[in-house]
CSV table of N, CA and C in Angstrom, one decimal:
chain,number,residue,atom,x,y,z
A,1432,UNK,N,25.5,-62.6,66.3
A,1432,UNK,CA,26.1,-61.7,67.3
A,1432,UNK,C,27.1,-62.4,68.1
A,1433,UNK,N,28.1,-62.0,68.5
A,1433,UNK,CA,28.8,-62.2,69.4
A,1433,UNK,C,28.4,-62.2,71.1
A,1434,UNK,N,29.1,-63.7,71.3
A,1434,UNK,CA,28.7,-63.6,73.0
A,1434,UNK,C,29.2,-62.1,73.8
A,1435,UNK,N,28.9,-61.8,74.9
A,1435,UNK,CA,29.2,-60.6,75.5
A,1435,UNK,C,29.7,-61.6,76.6
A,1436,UNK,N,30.4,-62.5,76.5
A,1436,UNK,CA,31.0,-63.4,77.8
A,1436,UNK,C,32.0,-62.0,78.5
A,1437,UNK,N,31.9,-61.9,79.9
A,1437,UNK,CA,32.9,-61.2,80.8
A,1437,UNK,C,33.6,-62.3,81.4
A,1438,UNK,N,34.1,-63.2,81.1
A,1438,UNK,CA,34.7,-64.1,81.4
A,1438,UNK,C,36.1,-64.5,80.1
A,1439,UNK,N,35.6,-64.1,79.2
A,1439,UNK,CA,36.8,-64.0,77.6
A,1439,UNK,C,37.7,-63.3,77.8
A,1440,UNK,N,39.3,-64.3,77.9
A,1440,UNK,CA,39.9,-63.4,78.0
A,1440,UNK,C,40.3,-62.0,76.7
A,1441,UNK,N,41.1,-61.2,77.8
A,1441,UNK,CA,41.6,-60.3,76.7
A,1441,UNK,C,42.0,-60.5,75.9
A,1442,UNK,N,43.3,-61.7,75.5
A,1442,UNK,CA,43.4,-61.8,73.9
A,1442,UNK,C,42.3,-62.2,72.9
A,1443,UNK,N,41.3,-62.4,73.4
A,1443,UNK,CA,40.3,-62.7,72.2
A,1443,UNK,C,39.7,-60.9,71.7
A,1444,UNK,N,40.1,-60.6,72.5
A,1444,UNK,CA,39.5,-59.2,72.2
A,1444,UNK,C,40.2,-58.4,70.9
A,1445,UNK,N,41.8,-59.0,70.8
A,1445,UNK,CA,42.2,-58.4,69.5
A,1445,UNK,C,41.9,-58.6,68.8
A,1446,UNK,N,41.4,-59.8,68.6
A,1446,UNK,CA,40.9,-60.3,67.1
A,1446,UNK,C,39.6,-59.8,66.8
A,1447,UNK,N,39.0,-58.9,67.6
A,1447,UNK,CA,37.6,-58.6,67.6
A,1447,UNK,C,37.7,-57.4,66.5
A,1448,UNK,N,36.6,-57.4,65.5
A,1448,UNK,CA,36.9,-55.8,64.7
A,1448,UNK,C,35.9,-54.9,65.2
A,1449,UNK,N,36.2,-53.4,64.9
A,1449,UNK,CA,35.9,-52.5,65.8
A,1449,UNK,C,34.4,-52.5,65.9
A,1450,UNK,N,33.2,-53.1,64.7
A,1450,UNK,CA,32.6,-53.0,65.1
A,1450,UNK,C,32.2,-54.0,65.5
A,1451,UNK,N,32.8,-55.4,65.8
A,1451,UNK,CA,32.0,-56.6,66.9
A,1451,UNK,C,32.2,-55.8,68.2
A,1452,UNK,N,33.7,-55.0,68.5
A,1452,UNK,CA,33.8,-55.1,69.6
A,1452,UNK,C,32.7,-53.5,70.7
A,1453,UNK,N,32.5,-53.1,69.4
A,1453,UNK,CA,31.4,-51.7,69.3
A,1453,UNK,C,30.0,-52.6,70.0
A,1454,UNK,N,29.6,-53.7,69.2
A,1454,UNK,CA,28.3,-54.5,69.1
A,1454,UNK,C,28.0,-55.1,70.3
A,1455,UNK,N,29.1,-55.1,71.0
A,1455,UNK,CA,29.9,-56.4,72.3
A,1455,UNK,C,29.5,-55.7,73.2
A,1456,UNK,N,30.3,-54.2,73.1
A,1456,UNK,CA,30.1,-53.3,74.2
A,1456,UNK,C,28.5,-52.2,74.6
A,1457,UNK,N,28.2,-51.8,73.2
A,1457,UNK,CA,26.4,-51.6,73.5
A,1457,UNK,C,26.0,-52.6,74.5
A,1458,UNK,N,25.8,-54.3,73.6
A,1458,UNK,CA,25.2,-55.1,74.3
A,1458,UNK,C,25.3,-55.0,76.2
A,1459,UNK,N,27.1,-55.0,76.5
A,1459,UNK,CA,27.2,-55.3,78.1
A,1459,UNK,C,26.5,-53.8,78.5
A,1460,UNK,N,26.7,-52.7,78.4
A,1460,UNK,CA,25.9,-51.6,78.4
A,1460,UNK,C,24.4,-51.9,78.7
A,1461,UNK,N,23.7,-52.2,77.9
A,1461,UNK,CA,22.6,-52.5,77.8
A,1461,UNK,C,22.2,-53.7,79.3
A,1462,UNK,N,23.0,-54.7,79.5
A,1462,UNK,CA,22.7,-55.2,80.7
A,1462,UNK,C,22.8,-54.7,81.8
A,1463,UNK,N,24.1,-54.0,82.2
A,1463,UNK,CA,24.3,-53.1,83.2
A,1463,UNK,C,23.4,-52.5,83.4
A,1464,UNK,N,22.6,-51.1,82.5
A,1464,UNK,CA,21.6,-50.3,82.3
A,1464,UNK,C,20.4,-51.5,82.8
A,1465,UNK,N,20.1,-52.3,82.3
A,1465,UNK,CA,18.8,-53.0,82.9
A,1465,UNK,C,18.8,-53.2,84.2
A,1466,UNK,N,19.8,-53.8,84.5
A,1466,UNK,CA,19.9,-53.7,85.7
A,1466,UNK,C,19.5,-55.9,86.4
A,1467,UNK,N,19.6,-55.9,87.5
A,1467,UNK,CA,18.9,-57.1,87.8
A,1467,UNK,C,20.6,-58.3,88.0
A,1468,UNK,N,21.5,-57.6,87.8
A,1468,UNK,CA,22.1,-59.0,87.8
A,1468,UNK,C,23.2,-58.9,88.9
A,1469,UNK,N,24.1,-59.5,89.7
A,1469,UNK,CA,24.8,-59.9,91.0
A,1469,UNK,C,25.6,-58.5,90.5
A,1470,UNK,N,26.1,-58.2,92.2
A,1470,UNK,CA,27.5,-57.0,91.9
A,1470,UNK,C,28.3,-58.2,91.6
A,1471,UNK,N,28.5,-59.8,91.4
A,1471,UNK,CA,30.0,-60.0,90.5
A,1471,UNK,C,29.9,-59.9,89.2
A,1472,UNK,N,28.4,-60.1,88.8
A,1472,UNK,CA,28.2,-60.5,87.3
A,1472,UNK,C,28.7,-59.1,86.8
A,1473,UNK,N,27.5,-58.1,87.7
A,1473,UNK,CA,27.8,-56.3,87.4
A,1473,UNK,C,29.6,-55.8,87.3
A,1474,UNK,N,30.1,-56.6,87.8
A,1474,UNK,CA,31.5,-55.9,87.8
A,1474,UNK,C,32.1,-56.8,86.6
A,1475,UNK,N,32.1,-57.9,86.4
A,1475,UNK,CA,32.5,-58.8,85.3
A,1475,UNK,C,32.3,-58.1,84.4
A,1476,UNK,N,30.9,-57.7,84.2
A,1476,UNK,CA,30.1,-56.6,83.1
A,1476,UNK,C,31.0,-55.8,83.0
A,1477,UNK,N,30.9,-55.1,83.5
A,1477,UNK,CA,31.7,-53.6,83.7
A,1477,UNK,C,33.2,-54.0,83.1
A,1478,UNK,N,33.6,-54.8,83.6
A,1478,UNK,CA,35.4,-54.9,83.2
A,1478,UNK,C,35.5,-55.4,82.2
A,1479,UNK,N,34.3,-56.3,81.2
A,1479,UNK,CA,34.5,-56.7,80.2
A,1479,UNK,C,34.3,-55.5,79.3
A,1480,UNK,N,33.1,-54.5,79.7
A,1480,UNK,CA,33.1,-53.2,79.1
A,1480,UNK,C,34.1,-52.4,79.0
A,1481,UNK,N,34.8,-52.0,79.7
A,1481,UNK,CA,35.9,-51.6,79.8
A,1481,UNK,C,37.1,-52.1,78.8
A,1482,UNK,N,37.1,-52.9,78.6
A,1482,UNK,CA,38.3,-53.6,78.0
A,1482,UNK,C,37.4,-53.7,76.5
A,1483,UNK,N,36.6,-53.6,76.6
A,1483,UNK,CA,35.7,-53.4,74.8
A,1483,UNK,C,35.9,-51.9,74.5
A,1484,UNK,N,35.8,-51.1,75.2
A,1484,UNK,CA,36.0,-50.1,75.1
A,1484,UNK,C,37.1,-49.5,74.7
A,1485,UNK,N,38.2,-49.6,75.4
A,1485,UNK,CA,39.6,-49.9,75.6
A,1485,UNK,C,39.8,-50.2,74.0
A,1486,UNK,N,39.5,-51.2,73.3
A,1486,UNK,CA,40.0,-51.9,72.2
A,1486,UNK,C,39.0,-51.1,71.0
A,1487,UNK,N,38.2,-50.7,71.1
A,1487,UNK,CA,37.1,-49.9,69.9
A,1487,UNK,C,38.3,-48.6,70.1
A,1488,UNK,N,39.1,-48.0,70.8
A,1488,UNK,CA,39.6,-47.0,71.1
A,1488,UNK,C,41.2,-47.6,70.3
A,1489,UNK,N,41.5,-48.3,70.4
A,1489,UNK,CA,42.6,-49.0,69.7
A,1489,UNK,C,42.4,-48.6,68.2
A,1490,UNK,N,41.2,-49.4,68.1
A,1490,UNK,CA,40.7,-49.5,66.5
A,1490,UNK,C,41.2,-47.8,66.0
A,1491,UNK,N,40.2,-47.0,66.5
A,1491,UNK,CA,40.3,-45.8,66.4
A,1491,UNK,C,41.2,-44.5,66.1
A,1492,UNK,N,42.6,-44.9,66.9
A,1492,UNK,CA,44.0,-44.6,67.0
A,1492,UNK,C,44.2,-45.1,66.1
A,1493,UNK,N,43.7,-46.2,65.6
A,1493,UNK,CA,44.9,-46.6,64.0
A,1493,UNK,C,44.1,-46.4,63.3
A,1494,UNK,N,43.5,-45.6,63.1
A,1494,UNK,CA,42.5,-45.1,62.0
A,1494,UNK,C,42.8,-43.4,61.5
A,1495,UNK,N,42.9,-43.2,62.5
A,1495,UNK,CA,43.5,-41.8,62.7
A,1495,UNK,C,44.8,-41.8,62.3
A,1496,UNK,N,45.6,-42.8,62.5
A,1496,UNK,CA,46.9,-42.8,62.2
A,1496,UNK,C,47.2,-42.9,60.9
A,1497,UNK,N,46.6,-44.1,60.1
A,1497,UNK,CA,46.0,-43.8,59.1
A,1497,UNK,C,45.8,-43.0,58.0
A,1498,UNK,N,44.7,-42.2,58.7
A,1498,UNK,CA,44.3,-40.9,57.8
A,1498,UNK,C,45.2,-39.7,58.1
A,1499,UNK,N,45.6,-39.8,59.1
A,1499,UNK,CA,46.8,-38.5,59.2
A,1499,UNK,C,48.3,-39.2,58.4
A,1500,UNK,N,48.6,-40.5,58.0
A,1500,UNK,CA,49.7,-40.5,57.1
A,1500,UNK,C,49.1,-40.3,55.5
A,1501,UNK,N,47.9,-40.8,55.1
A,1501,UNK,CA,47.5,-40.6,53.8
A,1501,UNK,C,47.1,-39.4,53.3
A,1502,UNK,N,46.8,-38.3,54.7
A,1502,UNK,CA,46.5,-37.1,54.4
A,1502,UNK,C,48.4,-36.5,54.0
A,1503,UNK,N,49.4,-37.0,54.8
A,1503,UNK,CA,50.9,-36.2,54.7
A,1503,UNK,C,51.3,-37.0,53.3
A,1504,UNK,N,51.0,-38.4,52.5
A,1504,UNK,CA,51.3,-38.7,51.6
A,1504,UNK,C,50.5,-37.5,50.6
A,1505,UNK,N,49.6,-37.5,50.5
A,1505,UNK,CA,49.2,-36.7,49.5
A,1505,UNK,C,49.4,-35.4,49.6
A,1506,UNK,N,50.2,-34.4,50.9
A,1506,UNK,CA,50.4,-33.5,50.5
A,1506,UNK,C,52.0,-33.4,50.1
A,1507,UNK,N,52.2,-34.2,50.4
A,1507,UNK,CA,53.8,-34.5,49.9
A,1507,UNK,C,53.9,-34.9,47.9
A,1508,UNK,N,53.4,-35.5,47.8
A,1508,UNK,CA,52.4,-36.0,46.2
A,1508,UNK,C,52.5,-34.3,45.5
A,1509,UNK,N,51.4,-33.7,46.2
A,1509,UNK,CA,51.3,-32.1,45.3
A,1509,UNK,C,51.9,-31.2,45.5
């Protein structure tokens, strides 16, 4: 598994595929939800969440995009 560092910057995050960055984001979720750790660590959390989130939503859009040109290639096809 992938570190959940909130300290990584954002360019590492593109290289992340949708589902490390899916696996990344449960995980900081899952800490927050526990609970127990400093409001800087909690906000580090949070921002690195955010920005996992952010980029799983990237993923997403180009997926859709995607499937909405292969759906217009094929009706262009018949």
């Amino acid at each position: 598994m992938a570190t959940e560092n909130a300290a990584t910057p954002d360019a590492d995050l593109d290289a992340l595929s949708y589902e490390e960055a899916r696996e990344q984001l449960v995980g900081v979720v899952g800490k927050l939800e526990a609970g127990g750790a400093s409001l800087e660590e909690s906000l580090a959390l949070w921002e690195r969440g955010e920005a996992l989130a952010k980029r799983c939503e990237q993923w997403l859009e180009g997926a859709r995009k995607r499937l909405a040109a292969a759906r217009d290639q094929a009706a262009q096809e018949n």
